[in-house]
Amino acid sequence: MRNLHSATKVEGRMSNAPSKVSRCRIPLRGSLLLTLVVTALAGCQKAPRDVAPSAPPPIDEARIAAAESNSEWLSYGRTYSEQRYSPLKSINTDNVTQLGLAWYAEFQADRGMEGTPLIADGVLYDTTSWSHVYALDARTGAIKWHYNPKVDGQKGKDACCDVVNRGVALWKDKVYVGALDGRLIAIEAATGKEVWSQQTTDPSWPYTITGAPRVVKGKVLIGNGGAEFGVRGYISAYDAETGKLAWRFYATPNPDGKPDGAASDKVFAEKAAATWSGSGWKKTGGGGTPWDAIVYDPQTDLVYVGMGNGSPWSHVARSDGKGDNLFLSSIVALRAETGEYVWHYQVNPGESWDYTATQPIMTADLTINGAKRHVVMQAPKNGFFYVLDAVDGKLLSAEKFVPVNWAERIDLATGRPVENPAARYPNGQRATVYPGAAGAHSWTPMSFDPVAGLVFIPAMVTSQNYQHDPNWIFIKGSWNLAQDGSSSGAPRIAPARNPSPLAPPNPPPTVNGLSMKAGQLIAWDPVKQEARWKHTQDSTFAGTLATAGGLVFSASGRDLSAYASKEGTKLWSHRTAAVIIAPPITYELDGEQYVAVNVGFGSVAAMTRGAYPRRPGRLYVYKLGGTATAPEFAPSFPRPPIDVASATASVGNVVRGGQRFYKYCVYCHVGGVYTPDLRTSPYIMTPDSFKSVVHEGALRARGMANFSELLSESDVEDIRAYLLQEAGK
Ligand code: CA
């Protein structure tokens, strides 16, 4: 097939891709799914005769459950278990060297590409930055429709980690996407037309949605993000047909002390509210935002939700340093129908490091000590790999998968960490803690090969300096971490200035105190709780995919690669035009197996590390013998320095400007192209041009927010004075 570098030009042209997914083709494999398969088969037998034999069954619970043993990719983690393991093996260790590009598509999006494409009935559903949704012919890449939710560029300010989106959910005749601005939107799968839209968050607070919805029992489940700024996290369930709110479960107590009328009221009244002290959390909402993992398990009929970090980060500022602060940093198990609390496991009681438990969760069956156990597995930011009993949440095991110094171990009797007291940066002390806020593992999905018995973790070695900020004052809509001098003007992520009370093991190079160096692809044995093999990756790397072909796919830098699952030998690699962070997927059509991956750098790293230009996001799709090519992007060059001498001199206060810069600007504008280094910005040449952007929103459509609610005109000119000084250096 030809490459589709003109794909965007065919937008709006409706293709009539034939559907080849045959009804009732549900291979019997494994006993676990027998009940569901029998149910599905029963449904087939009852199919009315006037339904064409090629008409696919609706995407519902039975079809998603049946996908455990077939080649479909209908939900974010492929199936309800979210193992990202495909039984497809046409592409395998013997022939993967013949893998070549089948086609590629290019999107109208120039920020991070984090999405997991879904495949149903010959159509591939993908998302890009700013929550756009695309439907493509999965055989050719022809774009069937493109849905733009028209998110206001002002929301870019509220996205800690880029204006990304990780994917859609499918249910019956609709596609569901969570938009960055907090809307949950139902789209007609056939046409791309909006069916309903619900604002799931209070727009006056800096909530965002970047994660994929999941649909369970006719309800669309969606969480939110924003804990770095200060919001109160929760997960909601909406009726898939009507968009009506079905239930909501909060991660933190109501600051008013009143019931919410929500599913979480009972457990907060009984035990969770008592784990909070002080008043800091009452200003921010406490955080706990569930921005990624939402996993339904048909076997236990529970939904496992990964809750986020505390807001502010400092436990002292948030809760007077007292209490576990439920349900921050917790996996919470809820009844899918009602949102009723069943159990929780908190990975970090009294969270104080941005250690979320939002990282991808999967369910699996493991044989532990000779007994078959149905488990929940997670590798959260804090660097321990957790195996929990899926029925009651009991901790079965937890071991470090990267260097960790905040805790010695997890006590299996109590389920609680045995912490290093210095890691809590007490008494104003600074502590260098492993992992840092970027985490040992973040949103990039891991995969599990049940045959090899290995989980493939896209991990990283990170560290960070933490220090409580006694001068923290809550400012709604701004960063609220209560860290270091972030309130008074020092860098938010502080460079190491003093010897740390914690001696870090093997310190890697750091950027702004945050190590982004060592990406690691780790093949982890979840039973033995040890690494079988590992590869050091580029500092940029992607999520993983495991297949029955004995392969694990992942990317490092611009290279998509396939490794032998059992030994870790690299068998195949292809260099794309840009850095890949998205997880690969695989699917089969007309007997041909494809591997697909979104290409385009983004996320927090792209915003803070600079060397990555904005380029159109792409989707690369591979097959055996594929011969298509995709052109390189034109080279980009750093912007030349500005001529400070010809700039209009500023009457602003340089010191105050530096403080404002470090409080409001530095997080995105520490240098580079993706979010520009302001020292080289032509907009700082005159007071009016700088004000037009920062105070009037001239570049709002590009995602540069109008900061007039947080900065006065004189603040803006002070920042310009500081930037001119820095540009002169
Ligand atoms: Ca966070």
XYZ file of C-alpha atoms and ligand atoms in Angstrom:
730
model
C 0.000 0.000 0.000
C 1.079 3.555 -0.626
C 1.933 5.840 2.170
C -0.611 8.469 3.016
C 1.310 11.640 3.436
C -1.713 13.429 2.043
C -4.010 11.777 4.549
C -5.181 15.039 6.062
C -6.333 16.186 2.641
C -8.822 13.395 2.347
C -10.534 14.480 5.506
C -14.276 14.455 5.270
C -14.315 11.834 2.548
C -16.280 8.937 3.926
C -14.877 5.576 3.116
C -17.109 2.543 3.053
C -14.705 0.033 4.505
C -16.322 -3.376 4.538
C -16.609 -5.044 7.869
C -14.968 -8.422 8.083
C -15.353 -9.168 11.768
C -17.608 -12.145 11.659
C -20.260 -12.623 14.236
C -19.695 -15.380 16.783
C -16.042 -15.944 15.885
C -15.021 -16.453 19.489
C -12.243 -18.995 19.846
C -12.492 -21.123 22.950
C -9.197 -20.822 24.708
C -8.708 -21.100 28.432
C -11.348 -21.880 30.992
C -11.509 -18.512 32.717
C -13.709 -16.943 30.124
C -15.909 -19.911 29.577
C -18.943 -18.362 31.168
C -18.614 -15.190 29.173
C -17.936 -17.049 25.969
C -20.956 -19.243 26.535
C -23.006 -16.122 27.133
C -21.702 -14.603 23.923
C -22.403 -17.768 21.964
C -25.887 -17.911 23.400
C -26.374 -14.377 22.135
C -25.274 -15.507 18.698
C -27.742 -18.349 18.639
C -30.518 -15.931 19.399
C -29.483 -13.558 16.612
C -32.434 -12.704 14.386
C -32.291 -14.243 10.950
C -32.648 -10.934 9.159
C -29.277 -9.744 10.488
C -26.649 -10.070 7.760
C -24.074 -12.694 8.697
C -21.283 -10.134 8.357
C -22.903 -7.638 10.724
C -20.660 -7.374 13.771
C -22.226 -7.765 17.192
C -22.494 -4.549 19.175
C -19.523 -3.610 21.304
C -20.755 -4.485 24.745
C -19.572 -6.269 27.856
C -19.695 -9.728 26.250
C -17.735 -8.676 23.182
C -15.062 -6.846 25.199
C -14.766 -9.817 27.564
C -14.522 -12.254 24.638
C -11.619 -10.219 23.273
C -9.413 -11.789 25.945
C -9.032 -14.715 23.572
C -9.374 -13.087 20.150
C -7.558 -10.447 18.143
C -9.754 -7.423 18.757
C -8.576 -4.207 20.478
C -11.807 -2.714 21.809
C -10.783 -1.019 25.049
C -7.853 1.048 26.311
C -5.759 -1.860 27.616
C -7.116 -4.101 24.761
C -9.405 -6.084 27.072
C -10.922 -5.664 30.512
C -7.783 -7.158 32.107
C -5.708 -4.397 30.445
C -2.778 -6.774 29.975
C -2.052 -5.404 26.496
C -1.306 -8.963 25.438
C -2.542 -10.058 22.022
C -2.975 -13.727 21.051
C -1.956 -12.783 17.488
C 1.193 -14.551 16.322
C 1.406 -14.151 12.546
C 4.192 -11.740 13.361
C 6.582 -13.695 15.542
C 10.191 -14.183 16.570
C 10.912 -16.057 13.308
C 9.708 -13.411 10.857
C 9.617 -10.079 12.675
C 12.673 -8.954 10.704
C 10.337 -8.728 7.673
C 8.153 -6.154 9.384
C 7.828 -2.979 7.303
C 5.664 0.101 7.110
C 2.230 -0.589 5.587
C 0.957 2.984 5.742
C 1.051 6.081 7.851
C -1.347 8.933 8.566
C -0.652 12.475 9.649
C -2.890 14.489 11.956
C -3.754 18.119 12.513
C -2.040 18.154 15.891
C 1.426 19.256 16.930
C 1.730 18.336 20.608
C 2.252 15.041 22.430
C 0.910 11.780 20.980
C 0.042 9.466 23.882
C -2.986 7.687 22.467
C -3.822 3.998 22.320
C -5.770 3.453 19.069
C -8.816 1.179 19.294
C -9.868 -1.139 16.458
C -13.415 -2.258 15.776
C -14.926 -3.652 12.592
C -12.181 -2.397 10.320
C -12.087 1.100 11.778
C -9.227 2.531 13.844
C -10.167 5.200 16.410
C -7.310 7.443 17.497
C -6.869 10.605 19.537
C -4.326 13.414 19.418
C -3.434 16.430 21.525
C -6.240 18.849 22.365
C -8.584 15.829 22.539
C -9.192 15.490 18.797
C -10.636 12.153 17.656
C -9.971 10.503 14.299
C -11.602 7.470 12.678
C -9.487 5.819 9.997
C -9.837 2.835 7.696
C -7.669 0.339 9.568
C -6.562 -1.263 6.270
C -5.476 1.854 4.414
C -5.302 4.770 6.843
C -7.884 6.803 4.926
C -9.464 9.210 7.383
C -13.214 8.591 7.696
C -13.907 11.486 10.040
C -12.218 13.923 12.393
C -13.884 15.322 15.500
C -12.502 18.518 17.015
C -13.988 19.316 20.439
C -12.638 22.871 20.107
C -10.992 23.061 23.514
C -10.115 26.655 24.443
C -6.328 27.176 24.271
C -6.604 28.824 27.685
C -6.849 25.295 29.162
C -3.239 24.660 28.173
C -2.249 26.435 31.395
C -4.088 23.857 33.496
C -2.385 20.817 31.938
C 0.640 19.987 34.085
C 1.992 17.520 31.564
C 0.998 18.618 28.066
C -2.373 18.883 26.362
C -2.383 15.176 25.588
C -5.104 12.562 25.275
C -4.646 8.826 25.740
C -7.647 7.423 23.902
C -11.347 6.800 23.427
C -13.799 4.187 24.624
C -16.200 2.289 22.354
C -19.694 1.111 23.272
C -22.400 0.023 20.821
C -22.748 2.765 18.201
C -20.780 5.455 20.020
C -17.235 6.645 20.696
C -16.452 8.444 23.965
C -13.669 10.935 24.602
C -12.721 12.965 27.656
C -11.794 16.477 26.500
C -8.982 18.424 28.145
C -11.494 20.979 29.466
C -13.386 18.358 31.485
C -16.159 17.494 29.035
C -17.126 13.886 28.429
C -18.355 13.647 24.846
C -20.271 10.904 23.051
C -19.722 10.749 19.280
C -21.618 8.714 16.691
C -19.128 6.048 15.591
C -20.395 5.950 12.004
C -20.275 9.674 11.309
C -18.155 11.468 13.932
C -21.125 13.635 14.931
C -21.493 14.669 18.561
C -24.389 12.933 20.329
C -24.110 14.341 23.832
C -21.622 16.281 25.938
C -21.380 16.587 29.712
C -19.189 18.993 31.668
C -17.794 16.595 34.295
C -15.815 19.240 36.210
C -16.268 22.754 37.597
C -14.696 24.954 34.884
C -13.664 27.546 37.476
C -11.106 25.048 38.830
C -8.001 23.818 36.948
C -9.301 20.328 36.217
C -8.200 18.533 33.056
C -8.937 15.182 31.424
C -6.167 13.362 29.559
C -7.082 9.724 30.258
C -9.248 7.333 28.281
C -12.816 6.620 29.412
C -13.867 2.998 29.988
C -17.414 1.721 29.514
C -18.756 -0.869 31.947
C -22.353 -2.075 32.064
C -23.579 0.802 29.958
C -21.830 3.418 32.091
C -18.938 5.578 30.918
C -16.295 5.963 33.623
C -14.057 9.022 33.588
C -11.641 10.639 36.051
C -9.706 13.903 36.010
C -6.337 15.539 36.707
C -5.125 18.763 38.285
C -3.619 17.862 41.668
C -0.472 19.949 41.057
C -2.617 23.068 40.892
C -5.152 22.114 43.533
C -8.430 20.350 42.812
C -10.500 17.652 44.493
C -10.235 14.425 42.512
C -13.071 12.038 41.716
C -14.263 9.418 39.281
C -17.703 9.656 37.672
C -19.974 7.240 35.836
C -22.340 8.505 33.130
C -25.094 6.653 31.322
C -23.646 5.746 27.920
C -26.892 6.460 26.070
C -28.076 9.641 27.730
C -25.008 11.151 29.389
C -26.835 11.328 32.724
C -24.597 11.129 35.815
C -25.010 7.701 37.442
C -22.575 7.921 40.354
C -19.458 9.703 41.599
C -16.730 8.674 44.012
C -14.408 11.275 45.533
C -10.756 10.684 46.381
C -10.735 13.186 49.253
C -13.246 14.414 51.854
C -15.593 17.325 51.227
C -13.775 20.409 52.624
C -17.149 21.682 53.871
C -17.466 18.613 56.078
C -20.846 17.839 54.504
C -21.917 14.770 52.535
C -21.679 15.153 48.757
C -24.680 12.991 47.972
C -22.110 10.755 46.279
C -21.202 7.071 46.422
C -18.167 7.963 48.540
C -20.169 9.568 51.385
C -20.479 6.392 53.442
C -16.816 5.403 53.536
C -15.691 8.959 54.240
C -18.100 9.176 57.161
C -17.047 5.773 58.480
C -13.287 5.982 58.166
C -11.665 8.070 55.441
C -12.427 11.636 56.607
C -10.762 10.900 59.972
C -7.421 10.362 58.194
C -7.157 14.086 57.352
C -5.929 16.938 59.573
C -5.139 20.624 59.279
C -6.547 23.005 56.704
C -4.192 23.103 53.692
C -6.201 20.458 51.881
C -9.425 22.363 52.433
C -8.080 25.136 50.187
C -6.780 22.906 47.398
C -9.361 20.126 47.580
C -6.641 17.686 48.573
C -5.887 16.263 45.114
C -6.116 12.506 44.590
C -7.089 12.967 40.950
C -7.637 9.616 39.137
C -6.243 10.611 35.758
C -5.420 7.239 34.228
C -6.086 3.732 35.584
C -9.731 2.608 35.594
C -9.946 -1.164 35.213
C -13.066 -3.337 35.311
C -12.719 -6.999 36.296
C -15.659 -9.201 35.195
C -14.476 -11.931 37.586
C -14.839 -9.849 40.757
C -17.332 -7.383 39.234
C -15.174 -4.587 40.669
C -13.715 -1.449 39.125
C -10.160 -0.678 40.255
C -9.381 3.039 40.210
C -5.890 4.490 40.682
C -6.020 7.684 42.761
C -3.479 10.476 42.443
C -1.096 12.427 44.666
C -1.823 14.881 47.435
C -2.417 18.583 46.898
C -0.246 20.318 47.906
C 2.548 17.758 47.757
C 3.870 18.520 51.246
C 2.018 16.395 53.811
C 2.892 19.049 56.392
C 1.273 21.842 54.406
C -1.684 19.686 53.424
C -2.578 17.854 56.625
C -0.275 19.169 59.353
C 1.897 16.121 58.632
C -0.762 13.870 60.220
C -2.847 10.993 58.939
C -2.902 8.656 55.963
C -5.089 11.011 53.877
C -7.364 8.442 52.270
C -7.764 7.892 49.341
C -4.666 9.635 48.026
C -2.205 7.310 46.249
C -4.587 4.394 46.563
C -6.044 1.670 44.413
C -9.738 1.781 45.286
C -12.103 -1.070 44.364
C -15.689 -0.002 43.649
C -18.909 -1.702 42.556
C -19.361 -0.950 38.874
C -23.124 -0.478 39.124
C -23.189 1.934 42.031
C -19.698 3.211 42.808
C -20.003 1.643 46.241
C -16.678 1.278 48.092
C -15.438 -2.308 48.525
C -11.748 -2.063 49.454
C -8.650 0.075 49.010
C -4.894 -0.342 49.128
C -2.855 2.810 49.739
C 0.671 2.643 48.289
C 1.779 5.831 50.084
C 0.080 6.706 53.371
C 0.563 10.427 54.030
C 1.760 10.949 50.450
C 4.365 13.718 50.136
C 6.286 13.207 46.852
C 3.727 13.295 44.012
C 3.659 9.505 44.266
C 0.424 8.716 42.490
C -1.268 5.331 42.241
C -2.801 6.352 38.904
C -0.343 4.252 36.902
C -1.796 1.543 34.660
C -3.406 -1.350 36.547
C -3.896 -4.865 35.190
C -5.622 -7.998 36.438
C -4.123 -11.448 35.916
C -3.994 -15.017 37.173
C -0.682 -15.965 38.761
C 0.453 -19.156 40.425
C 1.918 -18.067 43.746
C 3.278 -20.687 46.158
C 1.556 -23.377 44.112
C -1.860 -21.744 44.304
C -3.669 -19.912 41.536
C -4.339 -16.328 42.574
C -6.449 -13.755 40.759
C -4.509 -10.538 41.267
C -4.269 -6.823 40.604
C -0.807 -5.606 39.539
C 0.596 -2.101 39.466
C 4.013 -0.442 39.162
C 3.238 3.009 40.559
C 5.516 6.037 40.689
C 7.047 5.057 44.048
C 9.177 2.276 42.508
C 7.637 -0.834 44.092
C 5.831 -3.460 42.022
C 2.622 -4.422 43.864
C 0.636 -7.650 43.600
C -2.728 -7.550 45.398
C -5.514 -10.086 45.748
C -8.203 -8.890 43.330
C -11.072 -9.930 45.600
C -10.101 -8.210 48.841
C -7.066 -6.042 48.059
C -4.751 -7.947 50.396
C -1.088 -7.244 49.637
C 0.580 -10.413 48.347
C 3.994 -8.993 47.490
C 5.843 -5.739 46.724
C 9.447 -5.293 45.595
C 11.574 -2.460 44.164
C 11.990 -2.471 40.377
C 14.345 0.564 40.277
C 16.554 2.345 42.863
C 14.309 3.487 45.709
C 15.361 5.256 48.894
C 12.104 6.577 50.380
C 11.343 3.176 51.900
C 13.337 0.141 52.868
C 10.555 -2.334 52.059
C 6.814 -2.887 52.232
C 5.745 -4.789 55.340
C 3.613 -7.671 54.103
C 1.941 -8.126 57.504
C 0.636 -4.560 57.722
C 0.734 -3.690 54.023
C 2.486 -0.446 54.937
C 5.882 0.871 53.783
C 8.854 0.862 56.156
C 9.898 4.420 55.381
C 13.220 6.213 55.546
C 12.266 9.087 57.900
C 14.611 11.541 56.141
C 12.663 11.063 52.900
C 9.813 13.081 54.451
C 12.077 16.153 54.392
C 11.232 16.961 58.025
C 12.102 20.163 59.906
C 12.796 22.157 56.771
C 15.461 19.708 55.617
C 16.067 19.055 51.958
C 16.001 15.453 50.802
C 17.084 13.871 47.535
C 14.551 11.133 47.063
C 14.456 8.191 44.646
C 12.219 8.062 42.631
C 11.326 11.712 41.954
C 7.946 13.140 41.024
C 8.322 11.911 37.446
C 8.112 8.466 39.012
C 9.745 5.110 38.484
C 6.878 4.500 36.067
C 4.201 6.895 34.936
C 1.398 6.772 32.361
C 3.221 4.702 29.713
C 1.362 1.381 29.746
C 3.057 -1.869 30.727
C 2.044 -5.229 29.247
C 1.900 -8.799 30.556
C 2.768 -11.975 28.653
C 1.020 -14.781 30.587
C 2.996 -17.438 28.682
C 6.400 -15.990 29.490
C 5.094 -14.898 32.904
C 6.588 -11.440 32.497
C 5.374 -7.870 32.872
C 7.158 -5.421 30.554
C 7.541 -2.161 32.447
C 8.602 1.070 30.730
C 10.430 2.297 33.823
C 12.812 5.128 34.601
C 15.382 5.998 37.215
C 14.485 9.377 38.654
C 15.289 11.418 41.727
C 14.245 14.777 43.042
C 15.020 17.249 45.780
C 12.107 17.926 48.095
C 11.836 20.635 50.727
C 8.750 21.845 52.542
C 7.869 25.476 51.864
C 6.727 27.093 55.125
C 5.656 30.203 53.182
C 3.255 28.431 50.845
C 0.083 30.415 50.210
C -2.740 28.898 48.163
C -3.420 30.688 44.894
C -6.344 29.201 42.983
C -5.388 28.178 39.463
C -1.635 28.404 40.056
C 0.827 25.662 40.940
C 0.351 24.676 44.585
C 3.025 22.218 45.674
C 4.273 23.759 48.958
C 7.748 22.769 47.848
C 11.068 24.516 48.293
C 10.797 28.195 47.387
C 8.127 27.640 44.765
C 5.886 30.190 46.499
C 8.545 32.844 46.887
C 10.326 32.658 43.592
C 12.995 29.950 43.617
C 12.822 27.213 40.979
C 9.869 24.932 41.443
C 11.991 21.891 40.919
C 15.040 22.991 42.814
C 18.602 22.163 41.844
C 20.642 20.517 44.577
C 22.330 23.264 46.534
C 23.253 21.503 49.738
C 24.347 17.996 50.567
C 21.236 15.941 51.004
C 20.499 14.102 54.239
C 19.645 11.144 52.039
C 22.538 9.565 50.215
C 21.282 8.677 46.748
C 22.492 5.442 45.167
C 24.322 5.834 41.861
C 23.165 9.371 41.167
C 22.390 9.867 37.476
C 22.700 13.255 35.795
C 19.852 15.540 36.693
C 17.968 18.307 34.940
C 16.673 20.961 37.296
C 17.173 18.435 40.049
C 14.991 15.971 38.160
C 16.742 13.021 36.607
C 15.301 12.150 33.248
C 18.227 10.054 32.145
C 17.796 6.375 32.400
C 14.752 4.930 30.750
C 14.595 1.190 31.315
C 12.602 -1.536 29.651
C 12.270 -4.124 32.418
C 10.927 -7.665 31.986
C 9.583 -8.286 35.478
C 8.615 -11.644 36.926
C 5.608 -10.715 39.116
C 5.690 -14.034 41.001
C 9.374 -14.013 41.914
C 9.277 -10.215 42.070
C 12.551 -9.839 40.195
C 13.787 -8.667 36.803
C 14.349 -11.365 34.182
C 16.027 -8.963 31.743
C 16.295 -5.247 31.155
C 17.439 -2.756 28.538
C 18.587 0.767 29.137
C 16.544 3.019 26.866
C 16.893 6.487 25.502
C 15.669 9.069 27.995
C 12.497 9.110 25.911
C 10.613 5.848 25.615
C 7.187 4.361 25.040
C 4.639 1.999 26.529
C 4.797 -1.708 25.706
C 2.809 -4.383 23.835
C 3.211 -8.152 24.303
C 2.074 -10.748 21.753
C 1.723 -14.505 21.469
C 4.340 -14.266 18.735
C 6.851 -14.232 21.578
C 7.426 -10.535 21.075
C 7.349 -7.376 23.120
C 7.160 -4.083 21.245
C 8.340 -0.800 22.658
C 10.123 2.348 21.537
C 13.208 4.215 22.620
C 13.771 7.638 21.106
C 12.562 7.496 17.481
C 12.959 3.730 17.172
C 10.105 1.256 17.442
C 11.614 -2.125 18.333
C 10.580 -5.732 18.870
C 12.284 -7.878 21.502
C 12.099 -11.591 22.201
C 9.831 -11.727 25.246
C 11.703 -14.433 27.104
C 15.302 -13.381 26.573
C 15.034 -9.707 25.707
C 17.038 -9.993 22.482
C 16.304 -7.080 20.171
C 15.056 -8.626 16.917
C 13.767 -5.705 14.848
C 13.812 -1.932 14.862
C 12.450 0.864 12.677
C 13.369 4.545 12.902
C 10.380 6.865 12.642
C 10.369 10.593 12.023
C 9.877 11.641 15.646
C 10.176 10.448 19.232
C 7.608 7.828 20.221
C 6.031 7.743 23.671
C 2.690 6.096 22.865
C 2.133 2.374 23.392
C 2.081 0.165 20.271
C -0.997 -1.958 19.553
C -1.687 -4.864 17.194
C -4.717 -6.059 15.231
C -5.680 -8.416 12.435
C -7.769 -7.764 9.323
C -8.327 -10.150 6.397
C -5.805 -12.521 7.971
C -3.089 -9.860 8.036
C -1.576 -8.792 11.367
C -0.706 -5.134 11.830
C 1.283 -3.277 14.503
C 0.373 0.381 14.991
C 1.901 3.165 17.046
C 1.357 6.890 17.406
C 4.478 8.927 16.736
C 5.185 12.337 18.254
C 6.927 13.509 21.383
C 5.060 15.185 24.182
C 4.171 15.003 27.850
C 5.916 16.763 30.694
C 9.362 15.949 29.301
C 8.720 17.750 26.021
C 7.620 20.852 27.877
C 10.594 21.000 30.185
C 13.437 19.725 28.047
C 13.174 21.936 25.080
C 15.028 20.222 22.278
C 11.867 18.923 20.631
C 10.043 21.015 18.029
C 6.325 20.837 17.479
C 5.527 18.610 14.537
C 2.390 16.977 13.226
C 1.479 13.815 15.091
C 1.498 10.655 13.009
C 0.273 7.073 13.158
C 2.645 4.407 11.775
C 1.168 1.020 10.871
C 3.358 -1.992 10.060
C 2.839 -5.424 8.485
C 5.077 -8.226 7.260
C 6.589 -7.209 3.933
C 5.379 -3.614 4.236
C 7.311 -1.334 1.870
C 5.793 2.102 2.465
C 7.984 4.979 3.555
C 7.254 8.071 5.610
C 9.226 11.251 4.980
C 11.474 12.791 7.597
C 10.395 16.102 9.058
C 12.342 19.184 7.991
C 15.190 19.814 10.409
C 14.562 22.411 13.052
C 17.051 24.786 14.556
C 17.089 26.566 17.888
C 15.769 30.094 17.629
C 18.634 32.592 17.365
C 19.278 34.938 20.291
C 17.373 38.213 20.217
C 19.172 41.535 19.835
C 18.763 42.814 23.376
C 20.280 46.172 22.462
C 17.435 46.926 20.086
C 14.717 45.891 22.569
C 12.656 48.541 24.325
C 14.290 48.875 27.733
C 12.102 47.792 30.614
C 11.252 49.848 33.669
C 10.161 46.640 35.396
C 11.672 45.228 38.587
C 14.102 42.440 37.642
C 14.046 40.710 41.043
C 10.261 40.656 41.261
C 10.133 39.598 37.621
C 12.426 36.650 38.352
C 10.210 35.613 41.232
C 7.082 35.810 39.063
C 8.828 33.956 36.251
C 9.774 31.088 38.544
C 6.331 30.933 40.036
C 4.177 31.165 36.915
C 6.274 30.565 33.798
C 9.285 28.353 34.405
C 7.478 25.068 34.387
C 6.693 25.306 30.675
C 9.322 27.795 29.584
C 12.624 26.440 30.858
C 14.130 26.427 27.427
C 13.540 25.067 23.983
C 11.176 24.947 21.096
C 8.189 22.878 22.144
C 7.184 25.516 24.669
C 9.567 28.326 23.783
C 12.540 29.605 25.708
C 11.307 33.111 26.462
C 14.851 34.500 26.471
C 14.827 34.093 22.694
C 11.221 35.166 22.171
C 10.699 38.153 19.866
C 7.670 39.003 22.016
C 9.914 40.324 24.806
C 11.242 43.090 22.539
C 8.522 45.568 23.499
C 6.185 45.950 26.495
C 3.123 45.889 24.260
C 4.015 42.725 22.373
C 4.816 40.826 25.588
C 1.661 42.101 27.254
C -0.410 41.112 24.211
C 0.599 37.485 24.778
C 0.820 37.172 28.568
C -1.937 39.574 29.588
C -4.248 39.587 26.568
C -3.984 36.061 25.216
C -2.715 36.786 21.679
C -1.402 33.200 21.390
C -4.315 31.569 23.182
C -5.174 29.444 20.169
C -1.659 27.966 20.333
C -2.175 26.995 23.968
C -0.463 29.987 25.589
C -3.000 31.114 28.159
C -3.953 34.630 29.079
C -2.475 35.070 32.584
C -4.375 38.245 33.463
C -6.142 36.505 36.355
C -2.812 35.703 38.003
C -0.524 38.515 36.840
C -1.034 42.289 36.772
C 0.264 44.423 33.897
C 3.193 45.510 36.070
C 3.917 41.862 36.962
C 4.124 41.124 33.244
C 6.537 43.984 32.643
C 8.637 42.844 35.628
C 8.888 39.412 33.992
C 9.932 41.043 30.726
C 12.636 42.976 32.588
C 13.940 39.729 34.053
C 13.870 37.957 30.669
C 15.749 40.819 28.982
C 18.403 40.552 31.674
C 18.672 36.795 31.118
C 18.682 37.228 27.329
C 21.616 39.620 27.710
C 23.607 36.885 29.393
Ca 0.911 14.599 40.074
